[in-house]
Amino acid sequence: MEPPKEPPKDINEEFEDKSEEQYDQENEDIGREVIDKLYSDIKTQIETYNKRLVELNKLLDITIETRLALDNFETKYRNPEGERINGSDERLSKSEKNAREQKDKIGDEKRANREKSRKRIVIAVLGLLVAGGVIAFLIQYIQNKEPKPTDQFTQQDVDDAKAIIEKWKSLSDDQLWENIASYADGYNPSLQTQMLMMGYIKNWANTPDFTWDATDKADLIDKLKDAYEIENKSSAIYHTIEKTTYKNTKLPRSIAADLCELALADLLAQSQEDSDDNSN
């Protein structure tokens, strides 16, 4: 049995040598797998909507303002809304610092590759083959900033998007994390793409008020990093978070995604430190 292939670190490395044909084929494969696994009961609706999205992708251009808003969102680390942390822990402070720095570094990746990463995330999570302005619309909607229909994006398009997004929100956490682990194993996304994915999931999920201790949070981040180091593959992070509880209660989805994002940031920071040491 071959050892697991370590994921690429950055988005450019993930997509730079991948042909457009290979990228598009992978997107179709991922979308089909996600629909069969998570959305089989609305499969016909999603497949019909994806055909409609092909046309919308040609009609809706992403505006400069929207592009900048997405850039700002994707390159800034944010704690989950509703989270309250008691005390402090140097490990947690370092993880949050790493997350801020690593999200900032994502902005240095080529825009075309970042847009491929964004599109890949929506496919892997929602099973929707979207691009450009359609992605911007869906992201705005999921973030509870429901935009009004336009001449191109009709009320029916809005209603279809709402049904699919609400279906995603109704998935169990086990379904969510198992799907992401399977995606990580099958397509080996970069650690940067996975950080972006966690940022979106954290933002899309409904966050209840959640209070805990800084040391407990730091311990769980270490637990996720240890799982990655043992298996040398990022799916171990998601298998671990799926089973993780706090005071015998499952973690809210946004809190779990935040832990994964912080662990990924630490792993990226460590790999960059190791690379710098080896080059000296």
PDB file of N, CA and C in Angstrom, residues 56 59-60 147-158:
ATOM      1  N   LEU A  56     -26.157  30.848 -16.380  1.00  0.00           N
ATOM      2  CA  LEU A  56     -25.942  32.017 -15.528  1.00  0.00           C
ATOM      3  C   LEU A  56     -24.473  32.400 -15.451  1.00  0.00           C
ATOM      4  N   LEU A  59     -23.762  34.770 -18.015  1.00  0.00           N
ATOM      5  CA  LEU A  59     -24.472  36.044 -17.953  1.00  0.00           C
ATOM      6  C   LEU A  59     -23.993  36.961 -16.842  1.00  0.00           C
ATOM      7  N   LEU A  60     -23.609  36.353 -15.716  1.00  0.00           N
ATOM      8  CA  LEU A  60     -23.287  37.146 -14.530  1.00  0.00           C
ATOM      9  C   LEU A  60     -21.780  37.314 -14.379  1.00  0.00           C
ATOM     10  N   PRO A 147     -29.321  38.844  -1.423  1.00  0.00           N
ATOM     11  CA  PRO A 147     -29.486  39.884  -2.429  1.00  0.00           C
ATOM     12  C   PRO A 147     -30.808  39.715  -3.174  1.00  0.00           C
ATOM     13  N   LYS A 148     -31.289  40.793  -3.731  1.00  0.00           N
ATOM     14  CA  LYS A 148     -32.536  40.732  -4.478  1.00  0.00           C
ATOM     15  C   LYS A 148     -32.289  40.105  -5.846  1.00  0.00           C
ATOM     16  N   PRO A 149     -33.316  39.460  -6.405  1.00  0.00           N
ATOM     17  CA  PRO A 149     -33.163  38.920  -7.758  1.00  0.00           C
ATOM     18  C   PRO A 149     -32.824  40.034  -8.749  1.00  0.00           C
ATOM     19  N   THR A 150     -32.159  39.658  -9.826  1.00  0.00           N
ATOM     20  CA  THR A 150     -31.836  40.606 -10.884  1.00  0.00           C
ATOM     21  C   THR A 150     -32.532  40.143 -12.159  1.00  0.00           C
ATOM     22  N   ASP A 151     -32.308  40.875 -13.237  1.00  0.00           N
ATOM     23  CA  ASP A 151     -32.889  40.459 -14.515  1.00  0.00           C
ATOM     24  C   ASP A 151     -32.374  39.088 -14.925  1.00  0.00           C
ATOM     25  N   GLN A 152     -31.113  38.798 -14.568  1.00  0.00           N
ATOM     26  CA  GLN A 152     -30.543  37.501 -14.925  1.00  0.00           C
ATOM     27  C   GLN A 152     -30.821  36.448 -13.852  1.00  0.00           C
ATOM     28  N   PHE A 153     -30.598  36.806 -12.599  1.00  0.00           N
ATOM     29  CA  PHE A 153     -30.781  35.862 -11.495  1.00  0.00           C
ATOM     30  C   PHE A 153     -32.198  36.052 -10.961  1.00  0.00           C
ATOM     31  N   THR A 154     -33.116  35.208 -11.451  1.00  0.00           N
ATOM     32  CA  THR A 154     -34.541  35.385 -11.210  1.00  0.00           C
ATOM     33  C   THR A 154     -34.946  34.914  -9.814  1.00  0.00           C
ATOM     34  N   GLN A 155     -36.200  35.164  -9.472  1.00  0.00           N
ATOM     35  CA  GLN A 155     -36.715  34.695  -8.184  1.00  0.00           C
ATOM     36  C   GLN A 155     -36.659  33.177  -8.103  1.00  0.00           C
ATOM     37  N   GLN A 156     -36.897  32.492  -9.223  1.00  0.00           N
ATOM     38  CA  GLN A 156     -36.803  31.032  -9.224  1.00  0.00           C
ATOM     39  C   GLN A 156     -35.382  30.582  -8.936  1.00  0.00           C
ATOM     40  N   ASP A 157     -34.405  31.285  -9.490  1.00  0.00           N
ATOM     41  CA  ASP A 157     -33.004  30.962  -9.205  1.00  0.00           C
ATOM     42  C   ASP A 157     -32.705  31.149  -7.719  1.00  0.00           C
ATOM     43  N   VAL A 158     -33.257  32.215  -7.148  1.00  0.00           N
ATOM     44  CA  VAL A 158     -33.071  32.472  -5.718  1.00  0.00           C
ATOM     45  C   VAL A 158     -33.684  31.348  -4.896  1.00  0.00           C
TER      46      VAL A 158
END
